[in-house]
Amino acid sequence: MFCRLTRVTHSMSKRVYLETMGCQMNKLDSELVLGQLCRLGYAPTDDFRRADLVLLNTCSVRQHAEDKVYSRLGEVARIKRERPEMVVGVIGCMAERDHQGIQRKAPHVDLLCGPGNLNQIGDLLAEVLDTRQRAIALEHDRSRRTPKDRRTLEHDSIESLDLSRTAPPDGNVLQAYVRVQRGCDKFCTYCVVPYTRGPERSRPPANIVDEVRKLADMGTREVTLLGQTVNSYLYAENGRTVRFADLLERVHEVGGIERIRFVTSYPGDFTDDILQAMRDLPKVCEYLSLPAQSGSNAVLRRMRRDYTAEQYLELVDKARRMVPGISLSSDFIVGFSGETEEDHQATLALIERIRYKNIFMFKYSNRPNTKADRVLPDDVPYRVKQRRHSELMALQHRLSIEHHRAMIGRRVEVLVEGPSKPALKARQAVEAGKVKTSRRADQLTGHTRGDEIVVFAGPDSLIGRFVTVEVTDASPLTLQGMLAGGPGVSPIR
Ligand code: 5AD
Ligand code: SF4
C-alpha cells in the first residue's frame, strides 16, 4: 500500500492497518477512508502488529465473513494487551448490523462506524484519542422506508469530502470506482444489505460527473459506476428524472475517460434504454454483471426476486442481440430454503444455456432478521449445499475455458495495468539475485472491454496505454497473447 500524501508528512507518522472484506462497495469505502486518514497524517501498513490504528472494514452478507472478523479481532486483542494505546475499529456492514454483539464479544474495540457514517471517521478517531472511550456512529432504523424523492436529496456522505478523490491510497489511478447510488430497496428475502446499507439513494448526477472529471484529470482512463442495483439509478432534477441511461450519457462526455463499466445490475429493472446506451456509447464496455441467483422460478419467488428464469433469459437474449459480443457475469446462491434437486438442475441448465464468462457462487447462509430468517427454514443440509456448489463450479470451469478458447486468434483491446503477478515475482527473484534473468519478468497484464484478463509480453512503457493483443492461448481465468504487430508496436491510445 502506498499513500502519496504521507510523503509530505512527518516521517514518524502514525500507522494504520486497514483490512477490507467483502464487495467492491467496501473496497471503495476503504479507499476513501484511507484517503481521509492519510490527510490526518496516518501512513498505511500491511502489518497489524505494528499499527497504531487497526480498522476492519467488514461484510455481513454471509456468516463466514463475520466469523473471519471475530477471528481477526482475537489476534488483534493479543497485540492490544501489550500495546493498550493501539486503537481498534470495526467499520462497515457488520458494525451496523451487530454493534451490540461486537461490543459484548470484543470489548477491546474502540470505534464502531457503519457504512453510511464513514465521513465521520476522523471525528470518531479524535474522540477515542481524547476521551479513551468507545466512539460509535451508526445509522438507525434501517428498515425505515422514506419516499424516494426525499432520499435522492440526501447529501452525499464520504464522497463530498473535499479531498476524498485526490489521492488514491494504492497509487493506482488508471481504474477507479465511482459510487452512483447507496443502499438497496429490493429486500430479497435472504439478504442483509438493505438493513446494513439502508434505503436506496441515488447521488446527484452533477456530483458524479464532477468526481469522474476529477479522476480523469488525475489520469483515470476507466471508471466503474457502483451501486447495489446500479441500473435502478433515478434522480429527480428540476422536475425531470435522470435515469441510469441518462447518467451513462453524461459520464460518457467526460474527456480522458475511455472506458465505462457498471456493477451490479438488477435483472428486474433492466430497461431497453440502458441496452441502447450500451450499444450507442462507444466508451461503455460490452460487459454486464447481472446476478440471476437461481434458475428455478419457485426459488426466485421465495427469494423475492421479481423476475422469472424465462424473463431473465429473454433479457440476456436481447442484450446479446443489441450489444454483440457482450460478456456476462452472474451470482448464484445454492441451497436456499426449500431448494430441491429439480430446482438445482434448473440452475445448472440456466448457466449452461447462458454460457457466462464467469460466475460467483455461494452456499446459502441464513442471516439474522432477514425475511428468510423469519419465515423460511434453512433446510438444505450443509453437505448438499457443498455438493451443489461443487457442481456449479465444475460446470462454470468448463464454460469459462470454452468462453476463453473461443477468443483464440482474435484481436482484443487491452488497457495495460502493469506487470502480471508472475512477472512481479520473477522481478523480485532477479533483484534478490536468486536467478540471473527470467523470461516471465516482462509479462504485462490488463483487461479487455469484456473484462477478460490478458497476459502478454511487452515493455513497461505500455503501462496505462491501450494496446491490441492477439490471443494465442486460453485458460479458465486468463487469455494469453502477444502484442499485435510484435514487440515495440505503438499503443492505440
Ligand atoms: N447467503 C449466501 N449468499 C448471499 N448473497 C447475498 N446474501 C446471501 C446469503 N444470505 C450473495 C448473492 C449476492 C452476492 C453479493 O452475495 O448472490 O448477489
Ligand atoms: Fe441484496 Fe437483493 Fe439488494 Fe442485491 S438486490 S443487495 S441481493 S437485497
Coordinates of C-alpha atoms and ligand atoms in Angstrom, one line a residue:
M1 CA 0.0 0.0 0.0
F2 CA 1.2 3.5 -0.8
C3 CA -0.1 6.8 0.3
R4 CA 1.1 9.8 -1.7
L5 CA 0.2 12.3 0.9
T6 CA 2.3 10.7 3.5
R7 CA 5.4 11.6 1.5
V8 CA 5.0 15.2 2.7
T9 CA 4.0 14.3 6.2
H10 CA 6.2 13.6 9.2
S11 CA 8.5 10.5 8.9
M12 CA 7.2 9.4 12.3
S13 CA 3.6 9.4 11.2
K14 CA 1.2 7.0 12.8
R15 CA 0.5 3.7 11.1
V16 CA -2.9 2.5 10.0
Y17 CA -3.7 -1.1 9.1
L18 CA -7.0 -1.3 7.2
E19 CA -8.3 -4.7 6.1
T20 CA -11.2 -4.9 3.7
M21 CA -13.6 -7.8 3.5
G22 CA -16.4 -8.1 1.0
C23 CA -17.6 -6.3 -2.0
Q24 CA -16.5 -3.5 -4.3
M25 CA -18.5 -1.0 -2.2
N26 CA -16.3 -1.9 0.7
K27 CA -13.2 -1.6 -1.4
L28 CA -14.2 1.9 -2.4
D29 CA -15.2 2.8 1.2
S30 CA -11.8 1.7 2.4
E31 CA -10.0 3.8 -0.3
L32 CA -12.0 6.8 0.8
V33 CA -11.4 6.2 4.5
L34 CA -7.7 5.7 3.9
G35 CA -7.7 9.0 1.9
Q36 CA -9.1 10.7 5.0
L37 CA -6.6 9.1 7.3
C38 CA -3.7 10.0 5.1
R39 CA -4.8 13.6 5.4
L40 CA -4.7 13.2 9.2
G41 CA -1.1 12.1 9.0
Y42 CA -1.5 8.3 9.0
A43 CA 0.6 6.0 6.8
P44 CA -0.7 2.6 5.7
T45 CA 1.0 -0.6 6.9
D46 CA 0.4 -4.2 5.9
D47 CA 1.3 -5.4 9.4
F48 CA -1.4 -5.0 12.1
R49 CA 1.1 -5.9 14.8
R50 CA 3.0 -2.6 14.2
A51 CA -0.1 -0.4 13.6
D52 CA -1.3 2.4 15.8
L53 CA -4.8 2.1 14.4
V54 CA -6.3 -1.2 13.2
L55 CA -9.5 -0.9 11.2
L56 CA -11.5 -3.8 9.8
N57 CA -13.9 -2.9 7.1
T58 CA -16.4 -5.7 7.4
C59 CA -19.0 -7.7 5.4
S60 CA -22.2 -9.2 6.8
V61 CA -23.5 -10.9 3.7
R62 CA -22.6 -14.4 4.9
Q63 CA -21.8 -15.8 8.3
H64 CA -18.4 -16.9 7.2
A65 CA -17.4 -13.3 6.6
E66 CA -18.4 -12.3 10.1
D67 CA -16.6 -15.3 11.6
K68 CA -13.4 -14.0 10.0
V69 CA -13.8 -10.6 11.6
Y70 CA -14.0 -12.2 15.1
S71 CA -11.0 -14.3 14.4
R72 CA -9.0 -11.3 13.3
L73 CA -10.3 -9.3 16.4
G74 CA -9.0 -12.1 18.6
E75 CA -5.5 -11.8 17.1
V76 CA -5.6 -8.0 17.5
A77 CA -6.7 -8.4 21.1
R78 CA -3.4 -10.1 21.9
I79 CA -1.4 -7.2 20.5
K80 CA -3.6 -4.6 22.2
R81 CA -2.9 -6.3 25.6
E82 CA 0.8 -5.4 25.0
R83 CA 0.1 -2.0 23.5
P84 CA -3.1 -0.7 25.0
E85 CA -2.7 2.7 23.2
M86 CA -3.5 0.9 19.9
V87 CA -6.9 2.0 18.6
V88 CA -9.1 -0.8 17.2
G89 CA -12.1 -0.1 15.0
V90 CA -14.8 -2.1 13.2
I91 CA -16.3 -0.3 10.3
G92 CA -18.8 -1.3 7.5
C93 CA -21.8 -3.6 7.4
M94 CA -21.0 -5.7 10.4
A95 CA -20.6 -2.7 12.7
E96 CA -24.1 -1.6 11.6
R97 CA -25.7 -5.0 11.9
D98 CA -24.1 -6.4 15.0
H99 CA -22.7 -3.5 17.0
Q100 CA -24.1 -5.0 20.2
G101 CA -22.6 -8.4 19.6
I102 CA -19.2 -6.8 18.8
Q103 CA -19.2 -4.7 22.0
R104 CA -20.0 -7.8 24.0
K105 CA -17.7 -10.3 22.4
A106 CA -14.8 -7.9 21.6
P107 CA -14.7 -5.3 24.3
H108 CA -11.3 -4.1 23.1
V109 CA -13.0 -2.5 20.1
D110 CA -12.7 1.3 20.5
L111 CA -14.6 2.5 17.4
L112 CA -17.7 1.4 15.5
C113 CA -18.8 3.0 12.3
G114 CA -21.5 1.9 9.9
P115 CA -21.1 2.3 6.1
G116 CA -23.3 5.4 6.0
N117 CA -21.3 7.3 8.6
L118 CA -17.7 6.9 7.2
N119 CA -17.4 10.6 6.6
Q120 CA -17.2 10.9 10.4
I121 CA -14.2 8.6 10.8
G122 CA -11.7 11.4 11.6
D123 CA -14.0 12.8 14.4
L124 CA -14.6 9.3 15.9
L125 CA -10.9 8.7 16.0
A126 CA -10.3 12.1 17.7
E127 CA -13.0 11.3 20.2
V128 CA -11.3 7.9 21.1
L129 CA -7.9 9.5 21.4
D130 CA -9.3 12.4 23.5
T131 CA -11.6 10.5 25.8
R132 CA -10.3 6.9 25.7
Q133 CA -13.9 6.0 25.5
R134 CA -15.6 4.0 22.7
A135 CA -16.9 6.1 19.9
I136 CA -19.8 4.9 17.8
A137 CA -21.6 6.2 14.6
L138 CA -24.4 4.2 13.1
E139 CA -27.5 4.8 11.1
H140 CA -30.6 3.8 13.0
D141 CA -33.9 2.4 12.0
R142 CA -32.5 0.9 8.7
S143 CA -35.7 -0.8 7.6
R144 CA -37.5 2.5 7.6
R145 CA -38.6 3.3 4.1
T146 CA -38.6 7.0 3.2
P147 CA -40.1 8.4 -0.1
K148 CA -37.6 8.1 -2.9
D149 CA -37.7 11.8 -3.9
R150 CA -36.7 12.8 -0.3
R151 CA -33.9 10.3 -0.3
T152 CA -32.5 11.5 -3.6
L153 CA -32.0 14.9 -1.9
E154 CA -29.9 13.5 0.9
H155 CA -26.4 14.8 0.8
D156 CA -23.5 12.5 -0.3
S157 CA -21.5 11.5 2.7
I158 CA -18.0 10.4 2.2
E159 CA -17.7 11.4 -1.5
S160 CA -18.5 15.0 -0.6
L161 CA -15.3 15.5 1.5
D162 CA -13.1 17.9 -0.3
L163 CA -10.1 15.8 -0.9
S164 CA -11.6 12.4 -0.9
R165 CA -10.7 11.6 -4.5
T166 CA -7.4 13.5 -4.9
A167 CA -5.0 10.8 -3.6
P168 CA -5.9 7.2 -4.3
P169 CA -4.1 5.4 -1.5
D170 CA -2.8 2.5 -3.5
G171 CA -1.4 4.8 -6.2
N172 CA -3.5 3.2 -9.0
V173 CA -5.2 6.0 -10.8
L174 CA -5.8 4.1 -14.0
Q175 CA -9.1 2.5 -13.0
A176 CA -11.5 3.8 -10.4
Y177 CA -14.8 3.0 -8.8
V178 CA -17.4 5.8 -8.5
R179 CA -20.4 5.3 -6.3
V180 CA -23.7 6.4 -8.0
Q181 CA -26.1 5.0 -5.5
R182 CA -26.2 3.9 -1.9
G183 CA -28.3 1.2 -0.2
C184 CA -30.9 -1.1 -1.7
D185 CA -34.7 -1.3 -1.7
K186 CA -35.2 -4.8 -3.0
F187 CA -35.3 -6.7 0.2
C188 CA -34.5 -10.1 -1.4
T189 CA -35.5 -12.4 1.4
Y190 CA -32.0 -13.8 2.1
C191 CA -30.1 -10.5 2.0
V192 CA -28.9 -8.3 4.8
V193 CA -27.8 -5.4 2.6
P194 CA -31.0 -3.3 2.9
Y195 CA -30.6 -3.4 6.7
T196 CA -26.8 -2.6 6.8
R197 CA -26.6 -0.1 3.9
G198 CA -30.1 1.4 4.3
P199 CA -32.6 2.5 1.6
E200 CA -31.6 3.2 -2.0
R201 CA -30.4 6.8 -2.5
S202 CA -29.1 8.0 -5.9
R203 CA -26.3 10.5 -5.9
P204 CA -26.9 13.8 -7.8
P205 CA -25.6 13.4 -11.4
A206 CA -23.6 16.6 -11.2
N207 CA -21.6 15.3 -8.3
I208 CA -20.9 12.0 -10.1
V209 CA -19.8 13.8 -13.2
D210 CA -17.6 16.2 -11.2
E211 CA -15.9 13.2 -9.5
V212 CA -15.4 11.4 -12.8
R213 CA -13.8 14.6 -14.2
K214 CA -11.5 14.9 -11.2
L215 CA -10.4 11.3 -11.7
A216 CA -9.9 11.9 -15.4
D217 CA -7.6 14.8 -14.6
M218 CA -5.6 12.6 -12.3
G219 CA -5.1 10.0 -15.1
T220 CA -8.0 7.7 -14.7
R221 CA -9.0 6.0 -18.0
E222 CA -11.6 3.5 -16.9
V223 CA -14.4 4.1 -14.4
T224 CA -16.8 1.6 -12.9
L225 CA -20.0 3.0 -11.7
L226 CA -21.1 1.3 -8.5
G227 CA -24.5 0.6 -7.0
Q228 CA -26.2 -2.4 -5.3
T229 CA -28.8 -2.2 -8.1
V230 CA -27.0 0.3 -10.3
N231 CA -29.4 0.2 -13.2
S232 CA -32.3 1.4 -11.0
Y233 CA -30.5 4.7 -10.5
L234 CA -33.0 7.5 -10.5
Y235 CA -32.6 11.2 -9.6
A236 CA -35.2 13.9 -9.6
E237 CA -33.7 17.2 -11.0
N238 CA -35.6 20.4 -11.8
G239 CA -38.8 18.4 -12.3
R240 CA -37.1 15.9 -14.6
T241 CA -35.9 12.5 -13.8
V242 CA -32.4 11.4 -14.6
R243 CA -32.4 7.7 -15.3
F244 CA -29.3 5.4 -15.5
A245 CA -29.1 5.6 -19.3
D246 CA -29.0 9.4 -19.0
L247 CA -26.3 9.2 -16.4
L248 CA -24.3 6.9 -18.7
E249 CA -24.6 9.6 -21.4
R250 CA -23.4 12.3 -19.0
V251 CA -20.4 10.3 -17.8
H252 CA -19.6 9.5 -21.4
E253 CA -19.0 13.1 -22.2
V254 CA -16.1 13.4 -19.7
G255 CA -12.9 13.7 -21.7
G256 CA -9.9 11.4 -20.8
I257 CA -12.2 8.6 -19.7
E258 CA -12.0 5.8 -22.3
R259 CA -14.0 3.0 -20.7
I260 CA -17.1 2.9 -18.6
R261 CA -18.4 -0.1 -16.7
F262 CA -21.2 -0.5 -14.1
V263 CA -21.9 -3.1 -11.5
T264 CA -24.2 -4.6 -10.3
S265 CA -27.5 -4.7 -12.3
Y266 CA -30.8 -6.0 -11.0
P267 CA -32.4 -8.1 -13.8
G268 CA -36.0 -6.9 -12.9
D269 CA -35.1 -3.2 -13.6
F270 CA -33.2 -3.6 -16.8
T271 CA -34.8 -1.4 -19.3
D272 CA -34.1 -1.2 -23.0
D273 CA -32.8 2.4 -22.8
I274 CA -29.7 1.0 -20.9
L275 CA -29.0 -1.5 -23.7
Q276 CA -29.4 1.2 -26.3
A277 CA -26.9 3.4 -24.4
M278 CA -24.5 0.4 -24.2
R279 CA -24.9 0.0 -28.0
D280 CA -24.6 3.7 -28.9
L281 CA -22.0 5.0 -26.4
P282 CA -18.6 3.7 -27.5
K283 CA -16.9 4.1 -24.1
V284 CA -19.5 1.8 -22.4
C285 CA -17.9 -1.6 -22.3
E286 CA -19.6 -4.8 -23.5
Y287 CA -19.9 -6.3 -20.1
L288 CA -22.8 -6.9 -17.7
S289 CA -22.8 -8.2 -14.2
L290 CA -26.4 -9.5 -13.9
P291 CA -27.0 -11.7 -10.8
A292 CA -29.6 -14.4 -11.5
Q293 CA -29.3 -16.1 -8.1
S294 CA -31.2 -19.2 -9.3
G295 CA -32.6 -20.8 -12.4
S296 CA -35.8 -22.0 -10.7
N297 CA -38.9 -19.9 -10.6
A298 CA -40.1 -21.4 -7.3
V299 CA -36.8 -20.4 -5.7
L300 CA -36.8 -17.0 -7.3
R301 CA -40.3 -16.4 -5.9
R302 CA -39.2 -17.4 -2.4
M303 CA -36.1 -15.2 -2.8
R304 CA -38.5 -12.4 -3.8
R305 CA -36.6 -11.7 -7.0
D306 CA -39.3 -10.2 -9.1
Y307 CA -38.5 -11.9 -12.4
T308 CA -38.7 -15.5 -13.7
A309 CA -36.0 -17.6 -15.3
E310 CA -37.8 -17.1 -18.7
Q311 CA -37.7 -13.3 -18.3
Y312 CA -34.1 -13.4 -17.3
L313 CA -33.2 -15.5 -20.4
E314 CA -35.2 -13.1 -22.6
L315 CA -33.2 -10.2 -21.2
V316 CA -29.9 -11.9 -21.9
D317 CA -31.0 -12.7 -25.4
K318 CA -32.0 -9.1 -26.0
A319 CA -28.7 -7.9 -24.5
R320 CA -26.8 -10.3 -26.9
R321 CA -28.8 -9.0 -29.9
M322 CA -28.3 -5.3 -29.1
V323 CA -24.8 -5.4 -27.8
P324 CA -22.9 -8.1 -29.9
G325 CA -20.0 -9.8 -28.1
I326 CA -21.3 -8.8 -24.7
S327 CA -19.7 -10.8 -21.9
L328 CA -21.8 -11.8 -18.9
S329 CA -21.2 -12.4 -15.2
S330 CA -23.6 -13.5 -12.5
D331 CA -24.1 -14.6 -8.9
F332 CA -25.9 -17.7 -7.7
I333 CA -26.9 -19.0 -4.3
V334 CA -27.1 -22.7 -3.8
G335 CA -29.1 -24.5 -1.1
F336 CA -31.6 -21.7 -0.4
S337 CA -34.6 -22.6 1.7
G338 CA -36.6 -25.4 0.1
E339 CA -34.3 -25.8 -3.0
T340 CA -35.0 -29.3 -4.4
E341 CA -32.8 -31.3 -6.7
E342 CA -35.0 -30.2 -9.6
D343 CA -34.6 -26.5 -8.7
H344 CA -30.8 -27.1 -8.6
Q345 CA -30.9 -28.8 -12.1
A346 CA -32.8 -25.7 -13.4
T347 CA -30.0 -23.5 -12.2
L348 CA -27.4 -25.7 -13.9
A349 CA -29.5 -25.6 -17.1
L350 CA -29.7 -21.8 -17.0
I351 CA -26.0 -21.5 -16.5
E352 CA -25.3 -23.9 -19.4
R353 CA -27.8 -22.1 -21.6
I354 CA -26.3 -18.6 -20.9
R355 CA -22.6 -19.5 -21.0
Y356 CA -21.4 -16.8 -18.7
K357 CA -17.8 -15.6 -18.8
N358 CA -17.7 -16.2 -15.1
I359 CA -20.0 -16.6 -12.1
F360 CA -19.7 -16.2 -8.4
M361 CA -21.5 -18.9 -6.4
F362 CA -22.4 -19.0 -2.7
K363 CA -23.8 -21.5 -0.3
Y364 CA -26.9 -20.0 1.3
S365 CA -26.1 -18.6 4.7
N366 CA -29.1 -17.6 6.9
R367 CA -28.8 -14.0 8.1
P368 CA -30.4 -12.9 11.3
N369 CA -33.5 -10.7 11.0
T370 CA -33.9 -11.1 7.2
K371 CA -37.3 -12.2 5.9
A372 CA -35.9 -15.7 5.1
D373 CA -34.6 -15.9 8.7
R374 CA -38.1 -15.1 10.0
V375 CA -40.2 -17.3 7.7
L376 CA -38.2 -19.7 5.6
P377 CA -36.3 -22.6 7.2
D378 CA -32.6 -23.1 6.3
D379 CA -33.5 -26.7 5.5
V380 CA -30.9 -27.8 2.9
P381 CA -28.2 -29.8 4.6
Y382 CA -24.7 -28.4 4.5
R383 CA -23.2 -31.3 2.6
V384 CA -26.0 -30.9 -0.1
K385 CA -25.1 -27.2 -0.4
Q386 CA -21.5 -28.2 -0.7
R387 CA -22.2 -30.7 -3.4
R388 CA -24.4 -28.3 -5.4
H389 CA -21.7 -25.6 -5.1
S390 CA -19.1 -28.0 -6.5
E391 CA -21.4 -28.9 -9.4
L392 CA -21.8 -25.2 -10.3
M393 CA -18.0 -24.7 -10.0
A394 CA -17.3 -27.7 -12.3
L395 CA -19.8 -26.6 -14.9
Q396 CA -18.6 -23.0 -14.9
H397 CA -14.9 -24.1 -15.1
R398 CA -15.7 -25.9 -18.4
L399 CA -17.8 -22.9 -19.7
S400 CA -15.0 -20.4 -18.7
I401 CA -12.5 -22.4 -20.6
E402 CA -14.8 -22.6 -23.6
H403 CA -15.5 -18.9 -23.4
H404 CA -11.8 -18.0 -23.4
R405 CA -10.8 -20.6 -26.0
A406 CA -13.4 -19.2 -28.4
M407 CA -11.3 -16.0 -28.3
I408 CA -8.1 -17.6 -29.6
G409 CA -7.0 -15.9 -32.8
R410 CA -9.0 -12.8 -32.1
R411 CA -7.5 -9.3 -31.6
V412 CA -8.6 -7.6 -28.4
E413 CA -8.2 -4.1 -27.0
V414 CA -6.3 -4.2 -23.6
L415 CA -5.8 -1.4 -21.1
V416 CA -2.4 -2.3 -19.8
E417 CA -2.5 -2.2 -16.0
G418 CA 1.1 -3.4 -15.0
P419 CA 3.3 -6.4 -14.7
S420 CA 1.5 -9.7 -14.1
K421 CA 1.8 -11.4 -10.7
P422 CA 4.3 -14.0 -12.0
A423 CA 6.3 -11.1 -13.6
L424 CA 6.4 -9.3 -10.2
K425 CA 7.6 -12.4 -8.5
A426 CA 10.2 -13.0 -11.3
R427 CA 11.5 -9.4 -10.9
Q428 CA 11.8 -9.9 -7.1
A429 CA 13.8 -13.1 -7.7
V430 CA 16.1 -11.3 -10.1
E431 CA 16.6 -8.4 -7.7
A432 CA 17.3 -10.8 -4.8
G433 CA 20.0 -12.5 -7.0
K434 CA 18.2 -15.8 -6.9
V435 CA 18.2 -16.0 -10.7
K436 CA 20.0 -14.0 -13.3
T437 CA 17.1 -13.4 -15.7
S438 CA 13.6 -14.6 -16.1
R439 CA 11.5 -14.9 -19.2
R440 CA 8.4 -14.0 -17.3
A441 CA 9.8 -10.7 -16.0
D442 CA 8.4 -8.7 -19.0
Q443 CA 4.9 -10.2 -18.7
L444 CA 2.2 -7.5 -18.6
T445 CA -1.4 -7.8 -17.8
G446 CA -4.7 -5.9 -18.4
H447 CA -8.4 -6.3 -19.1
T448 CA -10.3 -6.4 -22.4
R449 CA -13.6 -4.4 -22.8
G450 CA -15.4 -7.7 -21.9
D451 CA -13.5 -7.9 -18.6
E452 CA -11.3 -10.8 -19.7
I453 CA -7.8 -10.8 -18.2
V454 CA -5.0 -10.9 -20.7
V455 CA -1.3 -11.6 -20.2
F456 CA 1.3 -10.8 -22.8
A457 CA 5.0 -9.8 -23.1
G458 CA 5.8 -6.2 -23.5
P459 CA 7.8 -3.2 -22.2
D460 CA 6.7 -1.3 -19.1
S461 CA 6.3 1.8 -21.2
L462 CA 3.0 0.4 -22.3
I463 CA 1.5 0.6 -18.8
G464 CA -1.5 2.9 -18.8
R465 CA -1.9 2.7 -22.6
F466 CA -4.4 0.8 -24.7
V467 CA -2.9 -1.8 -27.0
T468 CA -4.1 -4.5 -29.4
V469 CA -3.2 -8.0 -28.4
E470 CA -3.7 -11.2 -30.5
V471 CA -5.0 -14.0 -28.3
T472 CA -2.8 -17.1 -28.7
D473 CA -3.9 -19.3 -25.8
A474 CA -6.5 -19.5 -23.0
S475 CA -7.1 -20.9 -19.5
P476 CA -10.2 -20.8 -17.4
L477 CA -9.2 -17.4 -15.9
T478 CA -7.0 -15.7 -18.4
L479 CA -6.1 -15.2 -22.0
Q480 CA -2.5 -15.3 -23.2
G481 CA -1.5 -13.3 -26.2
M482 CA 1.1 -11.2 -28.0
L483 CA 1.1 -7.6 -29.0
A484 CA -0.4 -7.4 -32.4
G485 CA 2.4 -6.3 -34.8
G486 CA 5.1 -7.7 -32.5
P487 CA 7.3 -6.1 -29.8
G488 CA 7.7 -2.3 -30.0
V489 CA 4.2 -1.9 -31.5
S490 CA 2.7 1.5 -31.0
P491 CA -0.1 1.7 -28.5
I492 CA -3.5 2.5 -30.0
R493 CA -4.1 5.3 -27.5
Ligands
5AD1 N1 -26.2 -16.3 1.6 C1 -25.4 -16.6 0.6 N2 -25.2 -15.7 -0.4 C2 -25.7 -14.5 -0.3 N3 -25.6 -13.4 -1.1 C3 -26.4 -12.4 -0.6 N4 -26.9 -12.8 0.6 C4 -26.5 -14.1 0.8 C5 -26.8 -15.1 1.8 N5 -27.6 -14.8 2.8 C6 -24.9 -13.4 -2.4 C7 -25.8 -13.0 -3.6 C8 -25.3 -11.7 -3.9 C9 -23.9 -11.7 -3.5 C10 -23.2 -10.4 -3.4 O1 -23.9 -12.5 -2.3 O2 -25.5 -13.9 -4.6 O3 -25.5 -11.3 -5.3
SF4_2 FE1 -29.3 -7.8 -1.5 FE2 -31.2 -8.2 -3.4 FE3 -30.4 -5.7 -2.8 FE4 -28.8 -7.4 -4.1 S1 -30.8 -6.6 -4.8 S2 -28.2 -6.0 -2.4 S3 -29.3 -9.4 -3.3 S4 -31.5 -7.2 -1.4

